[in-house]
mmCIF file of C-alpha atoms in Angstrom:
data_model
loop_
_atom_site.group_PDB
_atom_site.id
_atom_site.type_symbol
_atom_site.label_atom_id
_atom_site.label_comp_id
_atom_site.label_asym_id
_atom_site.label_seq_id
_atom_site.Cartn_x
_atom_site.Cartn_y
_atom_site.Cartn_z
ATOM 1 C CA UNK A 1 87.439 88.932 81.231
ATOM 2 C CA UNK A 2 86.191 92.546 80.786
ATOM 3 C CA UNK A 3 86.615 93.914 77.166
ATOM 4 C CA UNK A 4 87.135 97.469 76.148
ATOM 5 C CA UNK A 5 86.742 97.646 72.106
ATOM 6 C CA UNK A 6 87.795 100.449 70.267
ATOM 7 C CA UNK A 7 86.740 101.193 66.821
ATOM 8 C CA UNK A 8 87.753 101.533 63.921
ATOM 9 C CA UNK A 9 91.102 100.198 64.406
ATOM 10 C CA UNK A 10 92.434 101.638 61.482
ATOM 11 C CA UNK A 11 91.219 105.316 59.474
ATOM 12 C CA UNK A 12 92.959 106.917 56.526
ATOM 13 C CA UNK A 13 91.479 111.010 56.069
ATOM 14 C CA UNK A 14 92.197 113.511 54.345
ATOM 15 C CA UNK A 15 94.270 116.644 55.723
ATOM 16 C CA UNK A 16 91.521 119.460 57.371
ATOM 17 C CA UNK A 17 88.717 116.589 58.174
ATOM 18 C CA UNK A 18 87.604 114.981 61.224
ATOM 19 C CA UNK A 19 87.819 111.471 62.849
ATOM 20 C CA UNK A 20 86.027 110.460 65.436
ATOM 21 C CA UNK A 21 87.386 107.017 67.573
ATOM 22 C CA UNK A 22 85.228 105.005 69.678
ATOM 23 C CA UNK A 23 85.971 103.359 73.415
ATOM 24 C CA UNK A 24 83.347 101.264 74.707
ATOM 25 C CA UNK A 25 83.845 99.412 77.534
ATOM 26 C CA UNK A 26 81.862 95.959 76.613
ATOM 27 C CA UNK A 27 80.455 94.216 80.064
ATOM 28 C CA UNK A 28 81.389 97.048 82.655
ATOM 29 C CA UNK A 29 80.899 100.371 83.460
ATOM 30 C CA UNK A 30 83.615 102.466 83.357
ATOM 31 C CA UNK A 31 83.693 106.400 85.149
ATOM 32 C CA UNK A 32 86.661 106.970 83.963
ATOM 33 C CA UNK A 33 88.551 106.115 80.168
ATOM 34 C CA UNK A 34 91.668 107.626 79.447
ATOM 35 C CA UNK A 35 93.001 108.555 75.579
ATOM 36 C CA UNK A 36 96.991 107.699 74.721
ATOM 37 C CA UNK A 37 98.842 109.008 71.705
ATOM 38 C CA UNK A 38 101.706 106.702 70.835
ATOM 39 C CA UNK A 39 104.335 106.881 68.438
ATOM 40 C CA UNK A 40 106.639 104.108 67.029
ATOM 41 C CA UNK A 41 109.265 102.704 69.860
ATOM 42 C CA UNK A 42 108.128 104.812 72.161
ATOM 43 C CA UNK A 43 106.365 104.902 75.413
ATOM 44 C CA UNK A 44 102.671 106.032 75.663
ATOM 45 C CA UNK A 45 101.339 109.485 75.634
ATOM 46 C CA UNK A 46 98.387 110.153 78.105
ATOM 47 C CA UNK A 47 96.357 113.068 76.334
ATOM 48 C CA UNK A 48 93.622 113.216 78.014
ATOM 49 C CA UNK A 49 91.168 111.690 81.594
ATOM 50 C CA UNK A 50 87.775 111.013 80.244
ATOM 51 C CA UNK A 51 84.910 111.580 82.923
ATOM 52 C CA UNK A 52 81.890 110.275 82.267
ATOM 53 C CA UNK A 53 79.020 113.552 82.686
ATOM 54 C CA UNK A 54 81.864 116.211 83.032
ATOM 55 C CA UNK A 55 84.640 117.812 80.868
ATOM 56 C CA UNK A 56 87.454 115.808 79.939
ATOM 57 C CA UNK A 57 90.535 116.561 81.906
ATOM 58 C CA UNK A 58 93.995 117.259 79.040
ATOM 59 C CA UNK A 59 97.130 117.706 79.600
ATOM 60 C CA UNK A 60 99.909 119.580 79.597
ATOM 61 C CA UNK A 61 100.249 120.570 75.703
ATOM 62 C CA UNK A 62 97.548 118.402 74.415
ATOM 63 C CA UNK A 63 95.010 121.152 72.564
ATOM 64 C CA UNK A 64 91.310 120.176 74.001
ATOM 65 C CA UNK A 65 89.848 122.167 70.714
ATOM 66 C CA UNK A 66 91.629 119.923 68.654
ATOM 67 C CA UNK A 67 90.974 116.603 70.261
ATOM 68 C CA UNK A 68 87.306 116.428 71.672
ATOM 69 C CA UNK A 69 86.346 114.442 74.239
ATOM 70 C CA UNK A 70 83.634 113.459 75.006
ATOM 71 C CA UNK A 71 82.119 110.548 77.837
ATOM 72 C CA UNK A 72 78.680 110.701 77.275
ATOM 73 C CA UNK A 73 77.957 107.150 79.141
ATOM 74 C CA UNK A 74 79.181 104.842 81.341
ATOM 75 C CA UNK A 75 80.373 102.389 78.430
ATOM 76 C CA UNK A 76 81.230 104.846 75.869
ATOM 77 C CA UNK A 77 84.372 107.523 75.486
ATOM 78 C CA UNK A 78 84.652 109.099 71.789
ATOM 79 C CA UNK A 79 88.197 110.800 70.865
ATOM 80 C CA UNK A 80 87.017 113.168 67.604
ATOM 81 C CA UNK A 81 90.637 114.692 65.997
ATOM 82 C CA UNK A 82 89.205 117.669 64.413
ATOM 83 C CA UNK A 83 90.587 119.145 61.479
ATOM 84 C CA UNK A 84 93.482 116.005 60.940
ATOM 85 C CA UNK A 85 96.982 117.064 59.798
ATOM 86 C CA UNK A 86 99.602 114.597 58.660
ATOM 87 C CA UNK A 87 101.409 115.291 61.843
ATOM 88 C CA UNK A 88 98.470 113.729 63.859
ATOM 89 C CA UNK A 89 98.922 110.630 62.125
ATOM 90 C CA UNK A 90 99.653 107.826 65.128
ATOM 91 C CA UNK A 91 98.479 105.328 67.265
ATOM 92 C CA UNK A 92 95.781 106.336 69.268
ATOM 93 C CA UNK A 93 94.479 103.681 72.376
ATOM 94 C CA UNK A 94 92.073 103.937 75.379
ATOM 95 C CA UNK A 95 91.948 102.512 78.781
ATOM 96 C CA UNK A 96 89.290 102.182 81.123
ATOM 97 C CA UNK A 97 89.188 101.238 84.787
ATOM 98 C CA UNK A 98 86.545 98.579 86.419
ATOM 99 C CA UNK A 99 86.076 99.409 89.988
ATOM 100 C CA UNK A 100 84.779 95.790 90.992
ATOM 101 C CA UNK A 101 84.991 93.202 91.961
ATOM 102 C CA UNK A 102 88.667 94.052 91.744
ATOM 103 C CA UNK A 103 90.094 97.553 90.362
ATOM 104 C CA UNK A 104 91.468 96.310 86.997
ATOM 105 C CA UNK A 105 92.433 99.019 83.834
ATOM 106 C CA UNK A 106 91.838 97.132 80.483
ATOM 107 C CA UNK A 107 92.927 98.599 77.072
ATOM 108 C CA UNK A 108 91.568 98.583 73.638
ATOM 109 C CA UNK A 109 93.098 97.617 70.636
ATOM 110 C CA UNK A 110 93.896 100.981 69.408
ATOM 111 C CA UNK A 111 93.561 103.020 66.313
ATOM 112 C CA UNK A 112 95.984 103.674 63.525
ATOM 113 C CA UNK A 113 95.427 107.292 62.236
ATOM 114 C CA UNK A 114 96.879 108.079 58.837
ATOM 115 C CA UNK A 115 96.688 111.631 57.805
ATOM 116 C CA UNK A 116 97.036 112.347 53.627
ATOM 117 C CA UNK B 1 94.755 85.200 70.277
ATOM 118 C CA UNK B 2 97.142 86.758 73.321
ATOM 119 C CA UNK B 3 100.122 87.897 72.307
ATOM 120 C CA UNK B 4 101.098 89.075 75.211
ATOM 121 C CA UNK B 5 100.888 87.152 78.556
ATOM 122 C CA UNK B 6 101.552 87.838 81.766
ATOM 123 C CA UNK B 7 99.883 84.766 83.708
ATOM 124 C CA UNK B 8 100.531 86.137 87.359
ATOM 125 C CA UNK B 9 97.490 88.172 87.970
ATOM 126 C CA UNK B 10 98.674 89.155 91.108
ATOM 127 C CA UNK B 11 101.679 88.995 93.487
ATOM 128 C CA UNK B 12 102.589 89.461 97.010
ATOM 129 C CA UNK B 13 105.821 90.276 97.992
ATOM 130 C CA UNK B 14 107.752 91.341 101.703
ATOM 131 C CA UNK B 15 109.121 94.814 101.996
ATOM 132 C CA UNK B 16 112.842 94.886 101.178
ATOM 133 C CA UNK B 17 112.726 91.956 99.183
ATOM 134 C CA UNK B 18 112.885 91.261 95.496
ATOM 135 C CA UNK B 19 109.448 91.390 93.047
ATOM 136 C CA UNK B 20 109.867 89.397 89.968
ATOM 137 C CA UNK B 21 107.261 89.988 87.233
ATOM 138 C CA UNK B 22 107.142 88.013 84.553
ATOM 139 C CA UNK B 23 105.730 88.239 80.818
ATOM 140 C CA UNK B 24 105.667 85.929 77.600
ATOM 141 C CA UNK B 25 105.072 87.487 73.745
ATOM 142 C CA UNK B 26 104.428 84.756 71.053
ATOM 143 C CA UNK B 27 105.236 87.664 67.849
ATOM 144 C CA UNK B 28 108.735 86.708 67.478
ATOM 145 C CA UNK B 29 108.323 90.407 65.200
ATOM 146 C CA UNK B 30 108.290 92.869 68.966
ATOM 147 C CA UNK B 31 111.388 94.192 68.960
ATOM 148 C CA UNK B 32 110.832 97.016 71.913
ATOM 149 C CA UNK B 33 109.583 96.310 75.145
ATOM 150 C CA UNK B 34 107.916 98.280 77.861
ATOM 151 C CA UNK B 35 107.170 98.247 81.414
ATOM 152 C CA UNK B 36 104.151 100.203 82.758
ATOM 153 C CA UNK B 37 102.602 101.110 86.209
ATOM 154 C CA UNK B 38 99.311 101.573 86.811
ATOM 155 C CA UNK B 39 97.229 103.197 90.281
ATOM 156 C CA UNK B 40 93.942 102.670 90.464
ATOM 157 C CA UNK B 41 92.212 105.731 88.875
ATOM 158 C CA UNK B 42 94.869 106.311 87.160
ATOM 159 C CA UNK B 43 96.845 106.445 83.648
ATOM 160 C CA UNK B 44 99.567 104.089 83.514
ATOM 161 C CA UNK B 45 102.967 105.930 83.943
ATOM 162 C CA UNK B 46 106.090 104.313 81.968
ATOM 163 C CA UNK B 47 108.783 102.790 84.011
ATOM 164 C CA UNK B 48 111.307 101.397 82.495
ATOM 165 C CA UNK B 49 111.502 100.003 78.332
ATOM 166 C CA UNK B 50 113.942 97.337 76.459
ATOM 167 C CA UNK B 51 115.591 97.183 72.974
ATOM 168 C CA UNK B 52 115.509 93.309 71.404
ATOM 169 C CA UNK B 53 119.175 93.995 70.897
ATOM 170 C CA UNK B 54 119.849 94.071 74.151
ATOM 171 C CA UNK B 55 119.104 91.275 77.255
ATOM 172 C CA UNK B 56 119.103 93.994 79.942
ATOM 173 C CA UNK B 57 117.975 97.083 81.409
ATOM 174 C CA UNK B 58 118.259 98.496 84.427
ATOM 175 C CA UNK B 59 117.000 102.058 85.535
ATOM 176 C CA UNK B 60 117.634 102.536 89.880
ATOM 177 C CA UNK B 61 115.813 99.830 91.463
ATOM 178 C CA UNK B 62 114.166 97.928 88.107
ATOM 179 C CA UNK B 63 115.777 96.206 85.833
ATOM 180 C CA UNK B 64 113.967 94.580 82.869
ATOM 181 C CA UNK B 65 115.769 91.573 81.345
ATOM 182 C CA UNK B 66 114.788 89.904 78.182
ATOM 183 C CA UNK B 67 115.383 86.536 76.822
ATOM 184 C CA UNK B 68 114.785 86.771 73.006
ATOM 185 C CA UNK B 69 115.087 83.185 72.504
ATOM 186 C CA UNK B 70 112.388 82.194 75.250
ATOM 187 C CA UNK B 71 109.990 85.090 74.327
ATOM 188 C CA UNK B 72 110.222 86.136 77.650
ATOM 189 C CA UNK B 73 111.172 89.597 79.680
ATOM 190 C CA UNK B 74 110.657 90.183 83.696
ATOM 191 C CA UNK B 75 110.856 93.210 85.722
ATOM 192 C CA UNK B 76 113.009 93.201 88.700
ATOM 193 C CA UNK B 77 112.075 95.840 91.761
ATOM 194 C CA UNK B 78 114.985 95.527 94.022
ATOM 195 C CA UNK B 79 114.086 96.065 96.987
ATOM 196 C CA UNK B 80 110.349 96.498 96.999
ATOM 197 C CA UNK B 81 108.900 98.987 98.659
ATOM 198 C CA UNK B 82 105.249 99.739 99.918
ATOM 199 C CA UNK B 83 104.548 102.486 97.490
ATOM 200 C CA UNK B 84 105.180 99.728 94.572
ATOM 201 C CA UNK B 85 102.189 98.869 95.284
ATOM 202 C CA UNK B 86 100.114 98.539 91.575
ATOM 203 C CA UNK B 87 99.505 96.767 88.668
ATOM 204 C CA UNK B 88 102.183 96.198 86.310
ATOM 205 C CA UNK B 89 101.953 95.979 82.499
ATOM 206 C CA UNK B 90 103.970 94.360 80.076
ATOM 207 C CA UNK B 91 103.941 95.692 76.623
ATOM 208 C CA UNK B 92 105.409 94.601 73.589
ATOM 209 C CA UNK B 93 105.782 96.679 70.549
ATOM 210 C CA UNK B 94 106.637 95.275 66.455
ATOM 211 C CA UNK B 95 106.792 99.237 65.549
ATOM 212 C CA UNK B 96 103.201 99.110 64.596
ATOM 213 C CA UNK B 97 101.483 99.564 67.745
ATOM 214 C CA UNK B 98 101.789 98.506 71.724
ATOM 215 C CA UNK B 99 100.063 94.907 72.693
ATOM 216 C CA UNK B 100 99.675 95.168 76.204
ATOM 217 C CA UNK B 101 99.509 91.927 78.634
ATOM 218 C CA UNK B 102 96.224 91.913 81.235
ATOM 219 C CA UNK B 103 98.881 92.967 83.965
ATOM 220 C CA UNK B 104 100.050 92.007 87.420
ATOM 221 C CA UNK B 105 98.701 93.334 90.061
ATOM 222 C CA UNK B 106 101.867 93.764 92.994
ATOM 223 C CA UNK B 107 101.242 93.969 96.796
ATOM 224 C CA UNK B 108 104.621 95.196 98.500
ATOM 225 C CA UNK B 109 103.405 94.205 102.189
ATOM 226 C CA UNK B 110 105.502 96.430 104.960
#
């Protein structure tokens, strides 16, 4: 089945720094990604839509200038959390939708962000 | 390894009637379970979640029960309705992070 790998699946930084996380979708092309924040025992956050060639589409409350977004290909979505606090620390995951044969989402293994 | 199955990949069901999804989890560590909807082109949207200390959930028309001791939980849509219509996640969570299952995709036919 189609694979959507995110990487790394775990980063430690240091407060004021920047991590970037990687989405790639593996053996499809995906138009769309989308970027979850979730915290412990509870449901999923959607920050952001990810559009392949265009802006990146937040929502409500999410800062854009602190979590950049950017789709640059088909296969590929990079979340970069600029200038990390300790608050940001939490599980970060990506989706992306295959439009054929058969509209199917698939999600990657997510990323633990610790913030020191 | 899957920890998180859900080995309908689809189901059809009659307006009106019940839809039964079902899911396994092999980490005997989850201990909160979720229930997610999905549109095509779309984010998933949270419907309805589950304690381990509890065997049932129920939230309008879905209820979620979970059977600790068969590693198994099901969502219950009573009665379906056309705008149901989606794929269905199961997600299973050890406090760490959320393993998702491949979902089920639900047809609610009118």
């Amino acid at each position: 089945g189609a694979v959507v790998s995110q990487h790394p699946s775990r980063v430690i930084c240091k407060s004021g720094t920047s991590v970037k996380i990687e989405c790639r979708s593996l053996d499809f092309q995906a138009t769309t990604m989308f970027w979850y924040r979730q915290f412990p025992k509870q449901s999923l956050m959607l920050m952001a839509t990810s559009n392949e060639g265009s802006k990146a589409t937040y929502e409500q409350g999410v800062e854009k200038d602190k979590f950049l977004i950017n789709h640059a290909s088909l296969t590929l979505s990079t979340l970069t959390v600029t200038s990390a606090h300790p608050e940001d620390s939490s599980f970060y995951i990506c989706s992306a939708d295959r439009d054929r044969p058969n509209t199917e989402a698939f999600f990657g293994q997510g990323t633990r962000l610790t913030v020191v | 390894d899957q920890q998180v199955k859900q080995n309908s990949p689809s189901l059809s069901v009659q307006e009106g009637r019940i839809s039964i999804l079902n899911c396994d989890y092999t980490n005997s560590m989850f201990d909160y379970f979720l229930w997610y909807k999905k549109y095509p082109a779309e984010g998933p949207t949270f419907l309805i979640s589950i304690s381990s200390i509890k065997d049932k959930n129920e939230d309008g028309r879905f209820t979620v029960f979970l059977n600790k001791s068969a590693k198994h939980l099901s969502l219950h849509i009573v009665p379906s309705q056309p705008g149901d219509s989606a794929v269905y996640f199961c997600a299973a969570s050890g406090g760490e992070k959320l393993v998702f299952g491949k979902g089920t995709k639900l047809t609610v036919n009118p």
